[in-house]
């Protein structure tokens, strides 16, 4: 490897600024090169390492010396582009604090629904002081995806008194599991097998009045079919931190669904210090020919 080759940074410069400072504090000698379309082919030809979130279309094919792609996020779906050469290694960020932050977001949304808050918010707007029967929330929660994030969501929800089951592809048929869930929390990676998994048939398999929380990827959900399930009352509501198109456009029909709570992919972000430390640890492994921490199996997609 060429120790002086710049690291290509694929991220919005404003969003990446804290990460750039964290890396500079730990490894001031490293040159981080923010991607721009004006970069010369000769510069791209020398790139061995990419740190980022998403490949601009066609870029991976223009990096003949590329050895390692390090995702500054938990998910790698936007980096797993078909033109990536077969031998290129990939790893991702695994940040326990991010997993906890996501679990807190999930707990907030599940509790909000389970304790009937949407009804009381509506009543407050109408100055209506009406009590409804309310017991401790002990609903059944199915967490789809049992990796670091899914397990942390499960741990926190179980501590709050919910009956939690984790589901992964080896657990058995999805629809049978959905049939026993008052809440479904999506924490799956996005792969060809999970894209569109939450569709009309999946919503129909859930008990009437179930609630969906998605902190994973918008492409898991067939949004037009979700809207139909909400409008028919099959689903009581959904909290969507991720959407099929991000940023959402003005005319996205999800904006108009009263039973949907939308947040802009903020459930939790990985800490720049953790990303910096894990990236530098990975770089040292790559240079010394040791196995990469948090390596991604490109075939599986996570
Ligand atoms: C993600 C992240 O993968 O924010 O969505 O880390």
PDB file of N, CA and C and ligand atoms in Angstrom, residues 53 73-75 98 217 265, ligand 1:
ATOM      1  N   UNK A  53     -20.338   7.063   2.904  1.00  0.00           N
ATOM      2  CA  UNK A  53     -21.719   6.683   3.188  1.00  0.00           C
ATOM      3  C   UNK A  53     -22.406   6.196   1.924  1.00  0.00           C
ATOM      4  N   UNK A  73     -21.166   4.441   8.644  1.00  0.00           N
ATOM      5  CA  UNK A  73     -22.522   4.199   9.131  1.00  0.00           C
ATOM      6  C   UNK A  73     -22.643   2.723   9.464  1.00  0.00           C
ATOM      7  N   UNK A  74     -23.795   2.394  10.069  1.00  0.00           N
ATOM      8  CA  UNK A  74     -24.038   0.990  10.399  1.00  0.00           C
ATOM      9  C   UNK A  74     -24.398   0.185   9.144  1.00  0.00           C
ATOM     10  N   UNK A  75     -25.133   0.811   8.238  1.00  0.00           N
ATOM     11  CA  UNK A  75     -25.585   0.118   7.021  1.00  0.00           C
ATOM     12  C   UNK A  75     -24.660   0.420   5.850  1.00  0.00           C
ATOM     13  N   UNK A  98     -24.653   4.464  19.373  1.00  0.00           N
ATOM     14  CA  UNK A  98     -25.653   4.670  18.324  1.00  0.00           C
ATOM     15  C   UNK A  98     -26.776   3.642  18.500  1.00  0.00           C
ATOM     16  N   UNK A 217     -34.265   0.854   6.969  1.00  0.00           N
ATOM     17  CA  UNK A 217     -34.188   1.437   5.634  1.00  0.00           C
ATOM     18  C   UNK A 217     -35.599   1.558   5.063  1.00  0.00           C
ATOM     19  N   UNK A 265     -34.376  10.556   9.530  1.00  0.00           N
ATOM     20  CA  UNK A 265     -33.200   9.685   9.699  1.00  0.00           C
ATOM     21  C   UNK A 265     -32.303  10.208  10.833  1.00  0.00           C
TER      22      UNK A 265
HETATM   23  C1  LIG B   1     -27.253   4.135   9.099  1.00  0.00           C
HETATM   24  C2  LIG B   1     -26.566   5.004  10.078  1.00  0.00           C
HETATM   25  O1  LIG B   1     -26.684   3.138   8.644  1.00  0.00           O
HETATM   26  O2  LIG B   1     -27.084   6.121  10.338  1.00  0.00           O
HETATM   27  O3  LIG B   1     -28.391   4.461   8.762  1.00  0.00           O
HETATM   28  O4  LIG B   1     -25.515   4.597  10.608  1.00  0.00           O
END
